[in-house]
Amino acid sequence: ARVQRITEKAASSFLLSCRHESQVEEEAHEKTEAEAPKDETEIQVDRTISPSVIRDEEEKAKGKPIAAILVGAPGSGKSTFCENVMRGSSRLWVRVCQDTINNGKSGTKPQCLKSAAASLKEGKSVFIDRCNLDKEQRVDFVNLGGPEVEVHAVVLDLPAKLSISRIVKRTGHEGNLQGGKAAAVVNRMLQNKELPKLSEGFSRITFCRNETDVDAAVKTYTAVGPLDTLPHGCFGQKDPNAKTQLGIMRFLKRPHETNTRDSVPSQLTEEKGPCGKTQETVSSSSGMPSQKIKVSEDMAPGSISQDESDIPTLAFPSISTADFQFDLEMASDVIVGKVEEFMDKLGNARLVLVDLTERSKILSLVRAKAAEKKIDSKRFFTFIGDICQLYTKGGLCCNVIANAANWRLKPGGGGVNAAIFNAGGPALEAATKEQARSLLPGNALVVPLPSTSPLYSKEGVTHVIHVLGPNMNPRRPNCLDNDYVKGCKVLEDAYSSLFKGFLSIANTQVKVPRSSGSILSGPSKLEDEISGTKTKTWAPCLQALYNIAMQPEKHNKQVLEASDDVVVLNDIYPKAKQHLLVLARIKGLDTLADARKEHLPLLMAMHEVGLRWVDKFVGEDASLVFRLGYHSVPSMRQLHLHVISQDFDSKHLKHKKHWNSFTTAFFRDSVDVMEEINNQGKATIQDEKRLMSMELRCHQCRSAHPNIPRLKSHISSCQAPFPADLQKKGRLVPEQTNSGSPEMNLLVADLEAAPHGEPRGP
């Protein structure tokens, strides 16, 4: 037994010794192997993998460059804003200033665009330090944006008094705009000011109304690091019920203007319509300080707005991810995939994914995946806000909104469904019941919204599309028990149905631009027959002329003349010294494309009424010359004849589209329209896109001009005769209007002899 214990002890010691030696040898081997040179294959592997990993990480960490377009009059503090942000920001900013772009000297807009594009391409963020006071000045810089660049606007809409005092005091300004004379320059610039809107292509707009707002904006942009982003939407927007600030000329206190200004009614306030723009009823347009008084002084007693309409836009929530508890990652894949699929079918329409909070995970996921697929951020973007108050609270006009409905299509249940039914009121519930009583998962139901609904009158929503997606919540009906194969298919079907429903609306809805002198921004086919087999949907803000034509007795302040056939009123944005609208009073005659041979007596009546008003105006001012005609594609519902003097002396004529809509073939002379309808049965509708892009040319001598100010300066002194084609067939109406042209007299004779009876006179 003793020998056995000694033997076991010796064996144990031997094993420990062997284990220790083995460990020492292994460590020595590892050290030697680490110090030994690697073969070429191993070295090559390290060289190829390592940088790739680094690049991937860098790409993930890289934030989007920002193109921040500053909007403000001289003296509003744009350059100071840039300097203050750049001084404290960790993000790399470049200031692009037209006053210094040419080697420290004043340069051109193309130079600014080139510099900004180069900086953005290098991953730098840029400040566009120009006045950018109207949409036309901003559009080229907005176009610098895309999936990889966010476009912001910072609006320094400070009181005129403050801007003037700064300009008067400053010296050595890089743009040489300083001293007392600069005040008049600033005043002229502010008369054409248009505040930016999200519909122009901005992802974020910050409004600064005072120095406190400016300081807050400086802090916001200074805090944005290289990897940070800012929430999208409008911030600091002025209350639409607030009064417009006094103009600069008020501050200068010109004695000879005081009495006139004091006589202006106190109710001159800014009013916004439900289509994402400021309308003038008895007030000035948004953001035109010095025009608040002047517009009202120039406005005739009978006038009506023909303002801008936004492009067709669908706002939709994320379907099934809230109460139905669908996986966010999978839902975001479906959303982006379906949006990408429908991009080519959208035309100029837009899709907007909406959620209430900037912390929304679904918005973040969709934004990132849409950027990866390089989806056009102007036609699909995300928005933070209440889907029931996108216009009134967010400044975004969406004519169609989607509702994440329940299968019974009834209010309640909380969330988006309850909110939309509540906002739509009883009218929405009744309209939904007329269409259907229930909905199957994966389907959508388009419901035209009655005009009595608050969503229609306040937000400009014309349709609600109810959508039912898949349910993963066991407490709700039709739960799929986490069957995501079937769930994804149902969700794809739901979004397909939603987008198809929206396209059916967008393809029949007239899209119009900003004013009575403008045209469609994209292709439009107005082939609807008056029989009603097809109907066009008109936004609430586009029905003002129709409402007046149908019930002129309710609009005594606007109406200058009314009969059984026509109503006459002033254009609220006259493009000349005298600019009237003669409205047809027949239902179903919305546009020139609707006019047929049976309407010739009415068109004759409209023409004769226009001639009678021309006689009146020429009797008051013998220098006036007129044209009477129609826009090929009108900007508001209800056929209306323009009676416009050819001086084009108006502060409302501000853009190329205004000019070209009255001086190119887009403007169809009334005598030609009547002749075509008499001979062919309908009028020719001209290609508005091509005509609106034509260069600016004098309507008399046909000389070309680079911009509207130069053109207006020229036409005020142009003595050339009108082109020969305008002097034929009575297209131009000078002092002698009673006899009419030979062609016109022949047409009258034909109509009087026609079997359908005599033309109805005014």
mmCIF file of C-alpha atoms in Angstrom, residues 378-602:
data_model
loop_
_atom_site.group_PDB
_atom_site.id
_atom_site.type_symbol
_atom_site.label_atom_id
_atom_site.label_comp_id
_atom_site.label_asym_id
_atom_site.label_seq_id
_atom_site.Cartn_x
_atom_site.Cartn_y
_atom_site.Cartn_z
ATOM 1 C CA LYS A 378 -39.377 65.474 -54.596
ATOM 2 C CA ARG A 379 -42.030 62.915 -55.503
ATOM 3 C CA PHE A 380 -41.771 60.766 -52.384
ATOM 4 C CA PHE A 381 -40.798 62.062 -48.975
ATOM 5 C CA THR A 382 -41.675 61.736 -45.296
ATOM 6 C CA PHE A 383 -43.451 64.382 -43.240
ATOM 7 C CA ILE A 384 -43.899 64.901 -39.508
ATOM 8 C CA GLY A 385 -47.339 66.155 -38.559
ATOM 9 C CA ASP A 386 -51.020 65.445 -37.998
ATOM 10 C CA ILE A 387 -52.437 63.891 -41.169
ATOM 11 C CA CYS A 388 -55.713 65.702 -40.474
ATOM 12 C CA GLN A 389 -54.050 69.138 -40.313
ATOM 13 C CA LEU A 390 -51.275 68.978 -42.879
ATOM 14 C CA TYR A 391 -52.180 72.298 -44.484
ATOM 15 C CA THR A 392 -53.361 74.370 -41.524
ATOM 16 C CA LYS A 393 -50.567 73.238 -39.203
ATOM 17 C CA GLY A 394 -47.826 72.113 -41.604
ATOM 18 C CA GLY A 395 -48.307 74.185 -44.746
ATOM 19 C CA LEU A 396 -48.479 71.038 -46.894
ATOM 20 C CA CYS A 397 -51.445 70.731 -49.251
ATOM 21 C CA CYS A 398 -52.534 67.138 -49.849
ATOM 22 C CA ASN A 399 -55.691 66.711 -51.892
ATOM 23 C CA VAL A 400 -55.915 63.004 -50.987
ATOM 24 C CA ILE A 401 -55.273 61.346 -47.626
ATOM 25 C CA ALA A 402 -55.278 57.650 -46.745
ATOM 26 C CA ASN A 403 -56.954 56.190 -43.683
ATOM 27 C CA ALA A 404 -55.767 53.030 -41.936
ATOM 28 C CA ALA A 405 -59.323 51.730 -41.604
ATOM 29 C CA ASN A 406 -60.960 48.809 -39.806
ATOM 30 C CA TRP A 407 -62.896 46.134 -41.686
ATOM 31 C CA ARG A 408 -66.267 47.663 -40.770
ATOM 32 C CA LEU A 409 -65.274 51.088 -42.159
ATOM 33 C CA LYS A 410 -66.529 52.718 -38.995
ATOM 34 C CA PRO A 411 -65.119 55.448 -36.722
ATOM 35 C CA GLY A 412 -63.442 54.591 -33.482
ATOM 36 C CA GLY A 413 -60.678 52.249 -32.493
ATOM 37 C CA GLY A 414 -58.216 55.041 -31.827
ATOM 38 C CA GLY A 415 -55.253 56.116 -33.910
ATOM 39 C CA VAL A 416 -55.444 57.413 -37.462
ATOM 40 C CA ASN A 417 -58.884 55.925 -38.187
ATOM 41 C CA ALA A 418 -60.561 57.728 -35.299
ATOM 42 C CA ALA A 419 -58.732 60.979 -36.036
ATOM 43 C CA ILE A 420 -59.665 61.063 -39.739
ATOM 44 C CA PHE A 421 -63.321 60.202 -39.173
ATOM 45 C CA ASN A 422 -63.472 62.846 -36.459
ATOM 46 C CA ALA A 423 -61.858 65.473 -38.702
ATOM 47 C CA GLY A 424 -64.039 64.507 -41.676
ATOM 48 C CA GLY A 425 -67.216 64.839 -39.657
ATOM 49 C CA PRO A 426 -70.582 63.186 -40.373
ATOM 50 C CA ALA A 427 -70.162 63.959 -44.083
ATOM 51 C CA LEU A 428 -67.230 61.544 -44.372
ATOM 52 C CA GLU A 429 -69.054 58.785 -42.522
ATOM 53 C CA ALA A 430 -72.138 59.180 -44.718
ATOM 54 C CA ALA A 431 -70.074 59.252 -47.926
ATOM 55 C CA THR A 432 -68.231 56.104 -46.845
ATOM 56 C CA LYS A 433 -71.481 54.234 -46.172
ATOM 57 C CA GLU A 434 -72.705 55.118 -49.658
ATOM 58 C CA GLN A 435 -69.631 53.420 -51.142
ATOM 59 C CA ALA A 436 -69.363 50.261 -48.985
ATOM 60 C CA ARG A 437 -70.147 48.786 -45.578
ATOM 61 C CA SER A 438 -67.003 46.679 -45.095
ATOM 62 C CA LEU A 439 -63.512 46.147 -46.484
ATOM 63 C CA LEU A 440 -61.334 43.061 -46.932
ATOM 64 C CA PRO A 441 -57.621 43.084 -45.975
ATOM 65 C CA GLY A 442 -55.389 44.131 -48.855
ATOM 66 C CA ASN A 443 -58.033 46.385 -50.420
ATOM 67 C CA ALA A 444 -58.702 50.126 -50.606
ATOM 68 C CA LEU A 445 -61.848 52.211 -51.039
ATOM 69 C CA VAL A 446 -61.810 55.686 -52.664
ATOM 70 C CA VAL A 447 -64.362 58.058 -51.122
ATOM 71 C CA PRO A 448 -64.980 61.518 -52.679
ATOM 72 C CA LEU A 449 -65.214 63.964 -49.791
ATOM 73 C CA PRO A 450 -68.341 66.161 -49.685
ATOM 74 C CA SER A 451 -67.744 69.908 -49.641
ATOM 75 C CA THR A 452 -69.534 70.081 -46.286
ATOM 76 C CA SER A 453 -66.692 68.172 -44.625
ATOM 77 C CA PRO A 454 -64.226 70.283 -42.594
ATOM 78 C CA LEU A 455 -61.373 68.323 -44.190
ATOM 79 C CA TYR A 456 -62.548 69.621 -47.554
ATOM 80 C CA SER A 457 -63.133 73.254 -46.627
ATOM 81 C CA LYS A 458 -60.178 73.743 -44.258
ATOM 82 C CA GLU A 459 -57.519 71.350 -45.528
ATOM 83 C CA GLY A 460 -58.337 71.131 -49.235
ATOM 84 C CA VAL A 461 -58.804 67.346 -49.099
ATOM 85 C CA THR A 462 -60.999 66.132 -51.965
ATOM 86 C CA HIS A 463 -60.788 62.356 -51.359
ATOM 87 C CA VAL A 464 -60.172 59.942 -48.496
ATOM 88 C CA ILE A 465 -58.919 56.463 -49.391
ATOM 89 C CA HIS A 466 -59.705 53.824 -46.754
ATOM 90 C CA VAL A 467 -57.116 51.013 -46.654
ATOM 91 C CA LEU A 468 -57.152 47.767 -44.682
ATOM 92 C CA GLY A 469 -53.844 45.997 -44.106
ATOM 93 C CA PRO A 470 -52.859 42.700 -42.439
ATOM 94 C CA ASN A 471 -53.360 42.219 -38.706
ATOM 95 C CA MET A 472 -50.783 40.649 -36.388
ATOM 96 C CA ASN A 473 -52.570 41.661 -33.180
ATOM 97 C CA PRO A 474 -54.378 38.677 -31.605
ATOM 98 C CA ARG A 475 -56.835 41.083 -29.973
ATOM 99 C CA ARG A 476 -58.082 42.288 -33.366
ATOM 100 C CA PRO A 477 -60.098 40.396 -36.022
ATOM 101 C CA ASN A 478 -58.431 38.340 -38.771
ATOM 102 C CA CYS A 479 -55.120 37.910 -36.953
ATOM 103 C CA LEU A 480 -52.495 36.148 -39.103
ATOM 104 C CA ASP A 481 -50.599 34.733 -36.096
ATOM 105 C CA ASN A 482 -47.227 36.066 -37.280
ATOM 106 C CA ASP A 483 -47.559 34.507 -40.739
ATOM 107 C CA TYR A 484 -45.390 37.161 -42.398
ATOM 108 C CA VAL A 485 -45.329 35.407 -45.756
ATOM 109 C CA LYS A 486 -49.056 35.972 -46.085
ATOM 110 C CA GLY A 487 -48.848 39.249 -44.155
ATOM 111 C CA CYS A 488 -46.332 40.827 -46.549
ATOM 112 C CA LYS A 489 -48.456 39.768 -49.523
ATOM 113 C CA VAL A 490 -51.555 41.372 -47.997
ATOM 114 C CA LEU A 491 -49.631 44.554 -47.151
ATOM 115 C CA GLU A 492 -48.259 44.761 -50.701
ATOM 116 C CA ASP A 493 -51.803 44.400 -52.038
ATOM 117 C CA ALA A 494 -52.994 47.124 -49.665
ATOM 118 C CA TYR A 495 -50.394 49.652 -50.856
ATOM 119 C CA SER A 496 -50.988 48.696 -54.504
ATOM 120 C CA SER A 497 -54.713 49.328 -54.061
ATOM 121 C CA LEU A 498 -54.006 52.610 -52.293
ATOM 122 C CA PHE A 499 -51.636 53.944 -54.961
ATOM 123 C CA LYS A 500 -53.891 52.792 -57.816
ATOM 124 C CA GLY A 501 -56.806 54.582 -56.190
ATOM 125 C CA PHE A 502 -54.744 57.748 -55.899
ATOM 126 C CA LEU A 503 -53.625 57.543 -59.538
ATOM 127 C CA SER A 504 -57.246 57.233 -60.642
ATOM 128 C CA ILE A 505 -57.880 60.558 -58.904
ATOM 129 C CA ALA A 506 -54.689 62.266 -60.063
ATOM 130 C CA ASN A 507 -55.242 61.292 -63.698
ATOM 131 C CA THR A 508 -58.614 63.033 -63.788
ATOM 132 C CA GLN A 509 -57.826 65.998 -61.582
ATOM 133 C CA VAL A 510 -56.800 69.313 -63.111
ATOM 134 C CA LYS A 511 -53.508 70.556 -61.703
ATOM 135 C CA VAL A 512 -53.069 74.306 -61.913
ATOM 136 C CA PRO A 513 -50.283 76.729 -61.067
ATOM 137 C CA ARG A 514 -50.040 79.910 -59.165
ATOM 138 C CA SER A 515 -52.161 82.596 -60.750
ATOM 139 C CA SER A 516 -54.628 83.569 -63.420
ATOM 140 C CA GLY A 517 -51.794 84.145 -65.827
ATOM 141 C CA SER A 518 -50.211 80.771 -65.442
ATOM 142 C CA ILE A 519 -50.596 77.276 -66.867
ATOM 143 C CA LEU A 520 -50.185 73.657 -66.002
ATOM 144 C CA SER A 521 -46.777 72.480 -64.895
ATOM 145 C CA GLY A 522 -47.230 69.086 -66.493
ATOM 146 C CA PRO A 523 -49.192 67.413 -69.260
ATOM 147 C CA SER A 524 -52.962 67.533 -68.997
ATOM 148 C CA LYS A 525 -55.649 66.049 -71.223
ATOM 149 C CA LEU A 526 -58.963 67.841 -70.990
ATOM 150 C CA GLU A 527 -61.125 65.485 -73.043
ATOM 151 C CA ASP A 528 -64.054 65.142 -70.668
ATOM 152 C CA GLU A 529 -67.408 65.458 -72.350
ATOM 153 C CA ILE A 530 -70.068 67.659 -70.846
ATOM 154 C CA SER A 531 -72.353 64.641 -70.714
ATOM 155 C CA GLY A 532 -70.702 63.702 -67.442
ATOM 156 C CA THR A 533 -69.344 60.293 -68.387
ATOM 157 C CA LYS A 534 -66.064 61.533 -66.962
ATOM 158 C CA THR A 535 -65.714 64.105 -64.208
ATOM 159 C CA LYS A 536 -62.828 66.279 -63.209
ATOM 160 C CA THR A 537 -62.160 66.900 -59.555
ATOM 161 C CA TRP A 538 -61.503 70.515 -58.644
ATOM 162 C CA ALA A 539 -59.981 71.533 -55.328
ATOM 163 C CA PRO A 540 -62.119 73.872 -53.199
ATOM 164 C CA CYS A 541 -59.881 76.854 -53.856
ATOM 165 C CA LEU A 542 -60.386 76.451 -57.622
ATOM 166 C CA GLN A 543 -64.178 76.723 -57.531
ATOM 167 C CA ALA A 544 -64.516 80.429 -56.708
ATOM 168 C CA LEU A 545 -65.376 81.426 -60.284
ATOM 169 C CA TYR A 546 -67.862 78.561 -60.575
ATOM 170 C CA ASN A 547 -69.571 79.578 -57.335
ATOM 171 C CA ILE A 548 -69.882 83.189 -58.485
ATOM 172 C CA ALA A 549 -71.183 82.173 -61.912
ATOM 173 C CA MET A 550 -73.837 79.926 -60.383
ATOM 174 C CA GLN A 551 -74.938 82.367 -57.663
ATOM 175 C CA PRO A 552 -73.858 85.926 -58.547
ATOM 176 C CA GLU A 553 -76.438 87.391 -56.185
ATOM 177 C CA LYS A 554 -74.354 86.133 -53.255
ATOM 178 C CA HIS A 555 -71.255 87.963 -54.492
ATOM 179 C CA ASN A 556 -72.465 91.508 -55.058
ATOM 180 C CA LYS A 557 -69.143 93.047 -54.042
ATOM 181 C CA GLN A 558 -67.242 91.122 -56.703
ATOM 182 C CA VAL A 559 -69.740 91.183 -59.562
ATOM 183 C CA LEU A 560 -69.634 94.119 -61.995
ATOM 184 C CA GLU A 561 -72.424 92.844 -64.253
ATOM 185 C CA ALA A 562 -74.690 89.805 -64.349
ATOM 186 C CA SER A 563 -77.207 88.440 -66.843
ATOM 187 C CA ASP A 564 -78.791 85.082 -67.617
ATOM 188 C CA ASP A 565 -75.742 84.158 -69.704
ATOM 189 C CA VAL A 566 -72.681 85.794 -68.160
ATOM 190 C CA VAL A 567 -71.133 87.350 -65.078
ATOM 191 C CA VAL A 568 -68.429 90.041 -65.289
ATOM 192 C CA LEU A 569 -65.812 90.736 -62.632
ATOM 193 C CA ASN A 570 -62.256 92.010 -62.310
ATOM 194 C CA ASP A 571 -59.295 89.645 -62.113
ATOM 195 C CA ILE A 572 -57.890 90.085 -58.626
ATOM 196 C CA TYR A 573 -54.364 89.777 -60.029
ATOM 197 C CA PRO A 574 -54.723 91.985 -63.124
ATOM 198 C CA LYS A 575 -51.833 91.630 -65.545
ATOM 199 C CA ALA A 576 -52.541 95.013 -67.183
ATOM 200 C CA LYS A 577 -54.225 98.359 -66.496
ATOM 201 C CA GLN A 578 -57.579 96.792 -67.344
ATOM 202 C CA HIS A 579 -58.190 93.063 -66.952
ATOM 203 C CA LEU A 580 -61.714 91.638 -66.780
ATOM 204 C CA LEU A 581 -63.145 88.131 -66.642
ATOM 205 C CA VAL A 582 -66.417 87.289 -68.397
ATOM 206 C CA LEU A 583 -67.785 84.037 -66.924
ATOM 207 C CA ALA A 584 -70.165 81.642 -68.631
ATOM 208 C CA ARG A 585 -73.145 80.726 -66.443
ATOM 209 C CA ILE A 586 -73.864 77.276 -67.880
ATOM 210 C CA LYS A 587 -73.058 74.186 -65.807
ATOM 211 C CA GLY A 588 -70.621 71.671 -67.246
ATOM 212 C CA LEU A 589 -68.696 74.264 -69.264
ATOM 213 C CA ASP A 590 -65.582 74.189 -67.104
ATOM 214 C CA THR A 591 -62.827 74.746 -69.677
ATOM 215 C CA LEU A 592 -62.263 75.700 -73.292
ATOM 216 C CA ALA A 593 -61.941 72.006 -74.131
ATOM 217 C CA ASP A 594 -65.584 71.532 -73.082
ATOM 218 C CA ALA A 595 -66.930 74.077 -75.592
ATOM 219 C CA ARG A 596 -68.872 72.641 -78.543
ATOM 220 C CA LYS A 597 -70.987 73.978 -81.409
ATOM 221 C CA GLU A 598 -74.094 74.237 -79.243
ATOM 222 C CA HIS A 599 -72.236 76.722 -77.051
ATOM 223 C CA LEU A 600 -71.509 79.180 -79.870
ATOM 224 C CA PRO A 601 -74.403 81.521 -78.984
ATOM 225 C CA LEU A 602 -73.081 81.733 -75.440
#
